[in-house]
mmCIF file of C-alpha atoms in Angstrom:
data_model
loop_
_atom_site.group_PDB
_atom_site.id
_atom_site.type_symbol
_atom_site.label_atom_id
_atom_site.label_comp_id
_atom_site.label_asym_id
_atom_site.label_seq_id
_atom_site.Cartn_x
_atom_site.Cartn_y
_atom_site.Cartn_z
ATOM 1 C CA MET B 74 -21.901 43.410 11.963
ATOM 2 C CA ALA B 75 -21.429 42.550 8.304
ATOM 3 C CA SER B 76 -18.033 41.109 9.070
ATOM 4 C CA THR B 77 -19.438 39.007 11.879
ATOM 5 C CA ASP B 78 -22.105 37.615 9.434
ATOM 6 C CA GLY B 79 -19.294 36.925 7.038
ATOM 7 C CA GLU B 80 -17.252 34.913 9.528
ATOM 8 C CA THR B 81 -20.406 33.104 10.490
ATOM 9 C CA ALA B 82 -21.046 32.228 6.845
ATOM 10 C CA ASP B 83 -17.463 30.880 6.636
ATOM 11 C CA ILE B 84 -17.851 28.689 9.661
ATOM 12 C CA VAL B 85 -21.068 27.194 8.457
ATOM 13 C CA GLU B 86 -19.519 26.734 4.990
ATOM 14 C CA SER B 87 -16.479 24.929 6.440
ATOM 15 C CA ARG B 88 -18.593 22.443 8.383
ATOM 16 C CA PRO B 89 -19.628 20.241 5.408
ATOM 17 C CA ALA B 90 -15.893 20.464 4.115
ATOM 18 C CA LEU B 91 -14.743 19.225 7.587
ATOM 19 C CA ALA B 92 -17.349 16.509 7.702
ATOM 20 C CA SER B 93 -16.227 15.361 4.200
ATOM 21 C CA LEU B 94 -12.567 15.369 5.288
ATOM 22 C CA ALA B 95 -13.603 13.327 8.412
ATOM 23 C CA ILE B 96 -15.268 10.692 6.234
ATOM 24 C CA ILE B 97 -12.277 10.594 3.959
ATOM 25 C CA TYR B 98 -9.896 9.989 7.056
ATOM 26 C CA CYS B 99 -12.178 7.100 7.977
ATOM 27 C CA LYS B 100 -11.830 5.643 4.502
ATOM 28 C CA GLY B 101 -8.053 6.148 4.773
ATOM 29 C CA LEU B 102 -8.277 4.042 8.126
ATOM 30 C CA ALA B 103 -9.881 1.237 6.066
ATOM 31 C CA MET B 104 -7.229 1.548 3.161
ATOM 32 C CA GLY B 105 -4.310 1.657 5.802
ATOM 33 C CA ALA B 106 -5.641 -1.334 7.474
ATOM 34 C CA ALA B 107 -5.797 -3.208 4.271
ATOM 35 C CA ASP B 108 -2.290 -2.108 3.287
ATOM 36 C CA ALA B 109 -0.857 -3.161 6.509
ATOM 37 C CA VAL B 110 -1.266 -6.839 5.732
ATOM 38 C CA PRO B 111 -0.067 -8.702 2.668
ATOM 39 C CA GLY B 112 -2.675 -9.666 0.059
ATOM 40 C CA VAL B 113 -5.412 -7.078 0.874
ATOM 41 C CA SER B 114 -5.164 -4.091 -1.456
ATOM 42 C CA GLY B 115 -5.760 -0.474 -0.248
ATOM 43 C CA GLY B 116 -6.676 0.096 -3.929
ATOM 44 C CA THR B 117 -9.476 -2.554 -3.570
ATOM 45 C CA ILE B 118 -10.923 -0.656 -0.353
ATOM 46 C CA ALA B 119 -10.815 2.610 -2.426
ATOM 47 C CA LEU B 120 -12.884 0.874 -4.978
ATOM 48 C CA ILE B 121 -15.400 -0.300 -2.293
ATOM 49 C CA THR B 122 -15.672 3.036 -0.702
ATOM 50 C CA GLY B 123 -16.023 4.905 -4.080
ATOM 51 C CA ILE B 124 -12.879 7.030 -3.898
ATOM 52 C CA TYR B 125 -10.535 5.161 -6.371
ATOM 53 C CA GLU B 126 -10.927 7.411 -9.245
ATOM 54 C CA ARG B 127 -10.458 10.464 -7.127
ATOM 55 C CA LEU B 128 -7.354 8.951 -5.587
ATOM 56 C CA ILE B 129 -5.795 8.195 -8.930
ATOM 57 C CA GLY B 130 -6.722 11.693 -10.245
ATOM 58 C CA ALA B 131 -5.152 13.420 -7.045
ATOM 59 C CA VAL B 132 -2.053 11.338 -7.394
ATOM 60 C CA THR B 133 -1.638 11.933 -11.034
ATOM 61 C CA ALA B 134 -2.170 15.802 -10.509
ATOM 62 C CA LEU B 135 0.629 16.165 -7.968
ATOM 63 C CA ASP B 136 3.273 18.566 -9.156
ATOM 64 C CA PRO B 137 6.362 18.706 -7.131
ATOM 65 C CA PHE B 138 7.588 21.899 -8.672
ATOM 66 C CA ILE B 139 4.984 23.812 -6.632
ATOM 67 C CA LEU B 140 7.351 23.710 -3.847
ATOM 68 C CA ALA B 141 9.384 26.326 -5.756
ATOM 69 C CA GLU B 142 6.586 28.895 -4.922
ATOM 70 C CA ILE B 143 7.278 28.627 -1.165
ATOM 71 C CA PRO B 144 9.827 31.316 -1.045
ATOM 72 C CA THR B 145 7.352 33.795 -2.383
ATOM 73 C CA LEU B 146 4.634 33.232 0.161
ATOM 74 C CA HIS B 147 5.357 36.352 2.083
ATOM 75 C CA ARG B 148 3.111 38.091 -0.333
ATOM 76 C CA THR B 149 -0.547 37.737 0.159
ATOM 77 C CA GLU B 150 -1.477 37.283 -3.491
ATOM 78 C CA ASN B 151 1.106 34.529 -3.849
ATOM 79 C CA ARG B 152 -0.199 32.740 -0.690
ATOM 80 C CA ARG B 153 -3.695 32.789 -2.254
ATOM 81 C CA GLU B 154 -2.529 31.380 -5.411
ATOM 82 C CA PHE B 155 -0.517 28.783 -3.686
ATOM 83 C CA TYR B 156 -3.547 27.705 -1.672
ATOM 84 C CA ASN B 157 -5.670 27.620 -4.817
ATOM 85 C CA SER B 158 -3.068 25.236 -6.470
ATOM 86 C CA LEU B 159 -2.996 22.958 -3.436
ATOM 87 C CA VAL B 160 -6.837 22.759 -3.474
ATOM 88 C CA GLY B 161 -6.663 22.082 -7.382
ATOM 89 C CA MET B 162 -4.292 19.173 -6.818
ATOM 90 C CA ASP B 163 -6.764 17.909 -4.127
ATOM 91 C CA ILE B 164 -4.154 18.066 -1.399
ATOM 92 C CA PRO B 165 -6.704 18.404 1.472
ATOM 93 C CA PHE B 166 -8.303 15.049 0.286
ATOM 94 C CA LEU B 167 -4.713 13.351 0.107
ATOM 95 C CA LEU B 168 -3.722 14.603 3.503
ATOM 96 C CA ALA B 169 -6.897 13.398 5.132
ATOM 97 C CA LEU B 170 -6.630 10.087 3.381
ATOM 98 C CA GLY B 171 -2.963 9.709 4.061
ATOM 99 C CA SER B 172 -3.466 10.586 7.799
ATOM 100 C CA GLY B 173 -6.109 7.823 8.099
ATOM 101 C CA MET B 174 -3.827 5.258 6.344
ATOM 102 C CA LEU B 175 -0.888 6.271 8.481
ATOM 103 C CA THR B 176 -2.981 5.883 11.739
ATOM 104 C CA ALA B 177 -4.046 2.356 10.607
ATOM 105 C CA VAL B 178 -0.570 1.237 9.606
ATOM 106 C CA ILE B 179 0.863 2.379 12.972
ATOM 107 C CA ILE B 180 -1.798 0.608 15.045
ATOM 108 C CA LEU B 181 -1.768 -2.616 12.860
ATOM 109 C CA SER B 182 1.972 -2.922 12.688
ATOM 110 C CA ARG B 183 2.151 -3.406 16.282
ATOM 111 C CA LEU B 184 -0.467 -6.188 16.146
ATOM 112 C CA VAL B 185 1.256 -7.831 13.127
ATOM 113 C CA GLN B 186 4.686 -7.743 14.930
ATOM 114 C CA THR B 187 3.055 -9.329 17.998
ATOM 115 C CA ALA B 188 1.321 -11.974 15.925
ATOM 116 C CA LEU B 189 4.706 -12.875 14.078
ATOM 117 C CA SER B 190 6.598 -13.242 17.456
ATOM 118 C CA ALA B 191 3.867 -15.183 19.175
ATOM 119 C CA ILE B 192 2.264 -17.287 16.524
ATOM 120 C CA PRO B 193 4.341 -17.031 13.294
ATOM 121 C CA GLY B 194 2.932 -20.228 11.696
ATOM 122 C CA PRO B 195 -0.653 -19.368 11.862
ATOM 123 C CA THR B 196 0.134 -15.759 10.943
ATOM 124 C CA PHE B 197 1.970 -16.641 7.782
ATOM 125 C CA ALA B 198 -0.946 -19.103 6.974
ATOM 126 C CA PHE B 199 -3.359 -16.009 7.275
ATOM 127 C CA PHE B 200 -1.067 -14.274 4.810
ATOM 128 C CA PHE B 201 -1.138 -17.187 2.551
ATOM 129 C CA GLY B 202 -4.905 -17.220 2.546
ATOM 130 C CA LEU B 203 -5.036 -13.455 1.925
ATOM 131 C CA ILE B 204 -2.752 -13.528 -1.041
ATOM 132 C CA GLY B 205 -3.976 -16.821 -2.590
ATOM 133 C CA ALA B 206 -7.614 -15.940 -2.319
ATOM 134 C CA SER B 207 -6.815 -12.453 -3.831
ATOM 135 C CA ALA B 208 -5.105 -14.052 -6.686
ATOM 136 C CA LEU B 209 -7.892 -16.395 -7.361
ATOM 137 C CA VAL B 210 -10.826 -13.846 -7.396
ATOM 138 C CA LEU B 211 -8.794 -11.585 -9.648
ATOM 139 C CA ALA B 212 -7.844 -14.423 -12.046
ATOM 140 C CA GLU B 213 -9.613 -14.479 -15.586
ATOM 141 C CA ARG B 214 -9.787 -17.756 -17.641
ATOM 142 C CA ARG B 215 -9.498 -15.830 -20.865
ATOM 143 C CA TRP B 216 -5.836 -14.972 -19.974
ATOM 144 C CA LEU B 217 -5.162 -18.702 -20.823
ATOM 145 C CA THR B 218 -6.499 -18.241 -24.340
ATOM 146 C CA GLN B 219 -4.337 -15.132 -25.410
ATOM 147 C CA ILE B 220 -0.734 -15.238 -26.000
ATOM 148 C CA GLY B 221 0.018 -11.765 -24.477
ATOM 149 C CA PRO B 222 -1.613 -12.406 -21.013
ATOM 150 C CA MET B 223 -0.235 -15.956 -21.124
ATOM 151 C CA ILE B 224 3.446 -14.853 -21.521
ATOM 152 C CA ALA B 225 2.940 -12.078 -18.935
ATOM 153 C CA GLY B 226 1.435 -14.523 -16.525
ATOM 154 C CA VAL B 227 4.457 -17.108 -16.862
ATOM 155 C CA VAL B 228 6.879 -14.297 -16.432
ATOM 156 C CA GLY B 229 5.199 -12.963 -13.383
ATOM 157 C CA PHE B 230 4.837 -16.440 -11.536
ATOM 158 C CA ALA B 231 8.460 -17.422 -12.443
ATOM 159 C CA LEU B 232 9.807 -14.005 -11.215
ATOM 160 C CA ALA B 233 7.896 -14.147 -7.928
ATOM 161 C CA PHE B 234 8.690 -17.848 -7.281
ATOM 162 C CA LEU B 235 12.327 -17.330 -7.665
ATOM 163 C CA VAL B 236 12.372 -14.016 -5.442
ATOM 164 C CA ALA B 237 10.180 -15.581 -2.766
ATOM 165 C CA GLY B 238 12.729 -18.563 -2.529
ATOM 166 C CA GLU B 239 15.565 -16.092 -1.989
ATOM 167 C CA THR B 240 13.755 -13.795 0.419
ATOM 168 C CA ALA B 241 12.411 -16.684 2.454
ATOM 169 C CA THR B 242 15.992 -17.857 3.194
ATOM 170 C CA GLU B 243 17.003 -14.236 4.126
ATOM 171 C CA ALA B 244 19.150 -13.792 1.022
ATOM 172 C CA PHE B 245 17.979 -10.224 0.652
ATOM 173 C CA PRO B 246 19.755 -7.660 3.222
ATOM 174 C CA HIS B 247 18.044 -4.841 4.937
ATOM 175 C CA THR B 248 20.502 -2.218 3.577
ATOM 176 C CA LEU B 249 19.363 1.348 2.787
ATOM 177 C CA PRO B 250 19.621 0.962 -1.019
ATOM 178 C CA ILE B 251 17.263 -2.067 -0.682
ATOM 179 C CA ILE B 252 15.043 -0.243 1.643
ATOM 180 C CA PHE B 253 14.820 2.753 -0.813
ATOM 181 C CA GLY B 254 13.952 0.302 -3.618
ATOM 182 C CA ALA B 255 11.373 -1.422 -1.618
ATOM 183 C CA GLY B 256 9.785 1.951 -0.859
ATOM 184 C CA LEU B 257 9.967 2.933 -4.671
ATOM 185 C CA ILE B 258 8.187 -0.197 -5.753
ATOM 186 C CA ALA B 259 5.776 -0.795 -2.898
ATOM 187 C CA ILE B 260 4.074 2.600 -3.278
ATOM 188 C CA SER B 261 2.744 1.546 -6.703
ATOM 189 C CA GLY B 262 0.982 -1.518 -4.936
ATOM 190 C CA MET B 263 -0.721 0.781 -2.378
ATOM 191 C CA ILE B 264 -2.752 2.509 -5.067
ATOM 192 C CA LEU B 265 -3.603 -0.458 -7.296
ATOM 193 C CA PRO B 266 -6.560 -2.696 -6.946
ATOM 194 C CA GLY B 267 -5.708 -6.284 -6.386
ATOM 195 C CA ILE B 268 -2.138 -6.020 -5.027
ATOM 196 C CA SER B 269 -0.926 -4.431 -1.832
ATOM 197 C CA GLY B 270 2.227 -2.565 -0.860
ATOM 198 C CA SER B 271 2.770 -4.899 2.073
ATOM 199 C CA PHE B 272 2.729 -7.938 -0.309
ATOM 200 C CA ILE B 273 5.461 -6.357 -2.375
ATOM 201 C CA LEU B 274 7.577 -5.741 0.957
ATOM 202 C CA LEU B 275 6.806 -9.408 1.714
ATOM 203 C CA LEU B 276 7.991 -10.638 -1.560
ATOM 204 C CA LEU B 277 11.155 -8.425 -1.264
ATOM 205 C CA GLY B 278 11.819 -9.787 2.215
ATOM 206 C CA GLN B 279 11.419 -6.368 4.006
ATOM 207 C CA TYR B 280 7.930 -6.791 5.526
ATOM 208 C CA ASP B 281 9.024 -8.161 8.992
ATOM 209 C CA HIS B 282 11.996 -5.770 9.050
ATOM 210 C CA MET B 283 9.924 -2.688 8.207
ATOM 211 C CA THR B 284 7.198 -3.708 10.610
ATOM 212 C CA GLU B 285 9.652 -4.032 13.434
ATOM 213 C CA THR B 286 11.614 -0.827 12.459
ATOM 214 C CA LEU B 287 8.404 1.288 12.268
ATOM 215 C CA ASN B 288 7.392 0.132 15.902
ATOM 216 C CA ASP B 289 11.001 0.892 17.138
ATOM 217 C CA PHE B 290 10.843 4.297 15.502
ATOM 218 C CA ILE B 291 7.403 5.153 17.242
ATOM 219 C CA ASP B 292 8.683 3.691 20.746
ATOM 220 C CA GLU B 293 11.896 5.844 20.456
ATOM 221 C CA VAL B 294 10.099 9.028 19.313
ATOM 222 C CA ILE B 295 7.608 8.642 22.322
ATOM 223 C CA GLY B 296 10.680 7.831 24.532
ATOM 224 C CA ILE B 297 12.369 11.203 23.757
ATOM 225 C CA VAL B 298 10.061 12.942 26.372
ATOM 226 C CA SER B 299 11.565 10.874 29.159
ATOM 227 C CA GLY B 300 15.190 10.402 27.764
ATOM 228 C CA GLY B 301 17.699 11.343 25.200
ATOM 229 C CA VAL B 302 18.204 10.354 21.520
ATOM 230 C CA SER B 303 19.432 6.715 21.366
ATOM 231 C CA ASP B 304 21.242 4.826 18.552
ATOM 232 C CA THR B 305 18.013 2.915 17.897
ATOM 233 C CA LEU B 306 16.156 6.117 17.122
ATOM 234 C CA ILE B 307 18.986 7.236 14.713
ATOM 235 C CA ASP B 308 19.055 3.717 12.925
ATOM 236 C CA ALA B 309 15.222 3.549 12.761
ATOM 237 C CA THR B 310 14.782 7.157 11.547
ATOM 238 C CA ALA B 311 17.255 6.581 8.874
ATOM 239 C CA VAL B 312 15.318 3.442 7.621
ATOM 240 C CA VAL B 313 11.913 5.110 7.696
ATOM 241 C CA VAL B 314 13.161 8.252 5.972
ATOM 242 C CA VAL B 315 14.875 6.359 3.217
ATOM 243 C CA PHE B 316 11.751 4.305 2.639
ATOM 244 C CA MET B 317 9.555 7.405 2.549
ATOM 245 C CA ILE B 318 11.896 9.137 -0.020
ATOM 246 C CA GLY B 319 11.674 5.853 -2.076
ATOM 247 C CA ALA B 320 7.934 5.810 -1.821
ATOM 248 C CA PHE B 321 7.734 9.548 -2.742
ATOM 249 C CA LEU B 322 9.838 9.218 -5.818
ATOM 250 C CA GLY B 323 7.789 5.973 -6.656
ATOM 251 C CA LEU B 324 4.615 8.172 -6.991
ATOM 252 C CA PHE B 325 6.206 9.939 -9.828
ATOM 253 C CA THR B 326 7.831 7.002 -11.538
ATOM 254 C CA ILE B 327 6.752 3.502 -10.883
ATOM 255 C CA ALA B 328 3.187 4.240 -10.106
ATOM 256 C CA PHE B 329 2.931 6.181 -13.374
ATOM 257 C CA ILE B 330 4.686 3.314 -15.362
ATOM 258 C CA VAL B 331 2.196 0.733 -13.858
ATOM 259 C CA ARG B 332 -0.742 2.999 -14.603
ATOM 260 C CA ALA B 333 0.454 3.501 -18.204
ATOM 261 C CA ALA B 334 0.928 -0.377 -18.528
ATOM 262 C CA LEU B 335 -2.640 -0.803 -17.459
ATOM 263 C CA ALA B 336 -3.971 1.760 -19.851
ATOM 264 C CA ARG B 337 -2.181 0.196 -22.860
ATOM 265 C CA TYR B 338 -1.791 -3.443 -21.915
ATOM 266 C CA ARG B 339 -4.458 -3.923 -19.363
ATOM 267 C CA MET B 340 -5.211 -7.539 -19.680
ATOM 268 C CA ALA B 341 -1.516 -8.607 -19.759
ATOM 269 C CA THR B 342 -0.599 -6.242 -16.817
ATOM 270 C CA PHE B 343 -3.256 -7.863 -14.589
ATOM 271 C CA ALA B 344 -2.194 -11.234 -15.743
ATOM 272 C CA PHE B 345 1.404 -10.455 -14.641
ATOM 273 C CA LEU B 346 0.367 -8.739 -11.219
ATOM 274 C CA VAL B 347 -1.925 -11.823 -10.308
ATOM 275 C CA SER B 348 0.648 -14.372 -11.429
ATOM 276 C CA LEU B 349 3.165 -12.478 -9.169
ATOM 277 C CA MET B 350 0.914 -13.063 -6.255
ATOM 278 C CA LEU B 351 0.499 -16.739 -7.061
ATOM 279 C CA GLY B 352 4.218 -17.220 -7.335
ATOM 280 C CA ALA B 353 4.911 -15.442 -4.105
ATOM 281 C CA LEU B 354 2.918 -17.872 -2.281
ATOM 282 C CA ARG B 355 6.119 -19.695 -1.849
ATOM 283 C CA TYR B 356 7.349 -17.255 0.778
ATOM 284 C CA PRO B 357 4.486 -17.775 3.373
ATOM 285 C CA ALA B 358 4.632 -21.503 2.671
ATOM 286 C CA ILE B 359 8.364 -21.747 3.504
ATOM 287 C CA ARG B 360 7.855 -19.432 6.625
ATOM 288 C CA MET B 361 4.865 -21.639 7.671
ATOM 289 C CA ARG B 362 7.072 -24.815 7.301
ATOM 290 C CA ASP B 363 10.002 -23.174 9.211
ATOM 291 C CA ALA B 364 7.709 -21.974 11.963
ATOM 292 C CA THR B 365 6.265 -25.249 12.736
ATOM 293 C CA ASP B 366 8.273 -27.625 14.697
ATOM 294 C CA GLU B 367 6.184 -30.707 14.439
ATOM 295 C CA PHE B 368 2.923 -31.171 12.274
ATOM 296 C CA THR B 369 0.762 -32.384 14.936
ATOM 297 C CA MET B 370 -3.078 -32.212 14.673
ATOM 298 C CA ALA B 371 -3.002 -29.039 16.895
ATOM 299 C CA ALA B 372 -0.349 -27.368 14.699
ATOM 300 C CA ILE B 373 -2.257 -28.213 11.490
ATOM 301 C CA GLY B 374 -5.394 -26.987 13.155
ATOM 302 C CA SER B 375 -3.939 -23.566 14.067
ATOM 303 C CA LEU B 376 -2.578 -23.221 10.446
ATOM 304 C CA ALA B 377 -5.984 -24.129 8.933
ATOM 305 C CA VAL B 378 -7.607 -21.430 11.041
ATOM 306 C CA GLY B 379 -5.335 -18.820 9.910
ATOM 307 C CA LEU B 380 -5.650 -19.967 6.255
ATOM 308 C CA VAL B 381 -9.509 -20.025 6.536
ATOM 309 C CA ALA B 382 -9.539 -16.582 8.183
ATOM 310 C CA GLY B 383 -7.380 -15.008 5.544
ATOM 311 C CA THR B 384 -9.362 -16.538 2.646
ATOM 312 C CA GLY B 385 -12.642 -15.646 4.271
ATOM 313 C CA ILE B 386 -11.682 -11.919 4.527
ATOM 314 C CA ILE B 387 -10.910 -11.779 0.923
ATOM 315 C CA LEU B 388 -14.092 -13.548 -0.232
ATOM 316 C CA LEU B 389 -16.074 -11.247 1.936
ATOM 317 C CA LEU B 390 -14.464 -8.118 0.290
ATOM 318 C CA ASP B 391 -14.935 -9.659 -3.112
ATOM 319 C CA ARG B 392 -18.614 -9.923 -2.666
ATOM 320 C CA TYR B 393 -18.987 -6.162 -2.087
ATOM 321 C CA THR B 394 -16.404 -5.147 -4.749
ATOM 322 C CA ASP B 395 -17.161 -4.590 -8.489
ATOM 323 C CA ASP B 396 -15.339 -6.762 -10.806
ATOM 324 C CA LEU B 397 -12.270 -5.252 -12.315
ATOM 325 C CA ASP B 398 -12.587 -4.434 -16.114
ATOM 326 C CA TYR B 399 -9.953 -6.061 -18.097
ATOM 327 C CA ASP B 400 -11.342 -4.849 -21.461
ATOM 328 C CA GLY B 401 -9.802 -2.231 -23.733
ATOM 329 C CA ASP B 402 -6.511 -4.158 -24.106
ATOM 330 C CA ALA B 403 -4.201 -2.801 -26.765
ATOM 331 C CA VAL B 404 -2.556 -6.140 -27.181
ATOM 332 C CA LYS B 405 -4.817 -9.176 -27.430
#
């Protein structure tokens, strides 16, 4: 009877934890939806939903060397210690959040690919509105009065403007080393407020390719049930795996570098990131132009609708988001 009572107590105690993880999953859905489109930051959604500090703490606490303990898990005491280590790193939180983000990305990637195929001009106008409005609401006038942020802003704008011009003309290939580098850098954007991982992929000319590849991968995995393994599955799997490896390594390299820069040169770093977004507007502008055969009133109207929609989403998010703190800069 005592054991039954104990089991009942464990079940009752687990309900709040399960409910909490379900809420975290839903917040992950919102973050994934944001990160699936360029311009909207999952980090901003994390701020809105009140989990940003916990997310940064959990990512920072990750210790890949814990995998070395797996061969010792045949012992009960080692399994208990391993479990406690995972809980200490807030792995359940990251798994619930990551599952929600992945679900949203899979769903929205299909919608984005359809939109890019059916209405590329208005879709890139939508991206233009998202990115441009994000940069404007994050910008600070005082950056123009201090030498450090001014230099960082000029460098960020020039870098993005040049790269966007190259990627818009398909100069960047979709080779595995490039995909690896894209994953390495994009993951840092996915956990920063104000700049999204999809924006970084767009800037590097990999957004369309990764969206299409992810959809191909999902279709082929589902198709395994009714058929064999195809060349498309092999190619798509290679791209997805290489991207994920790059993203995983980026969590322990690029993301830490960006966070260190924010801690020491906060104002200049944000000036660089925001100017990066402004310079990158060249990419959707070129794609809008190329996707529009004639600038008739109907074509201009459809572009305007996409632009207003993208801008409106950012302004709505900005209304319910606390302003970012740029104080505490080490370099004025």
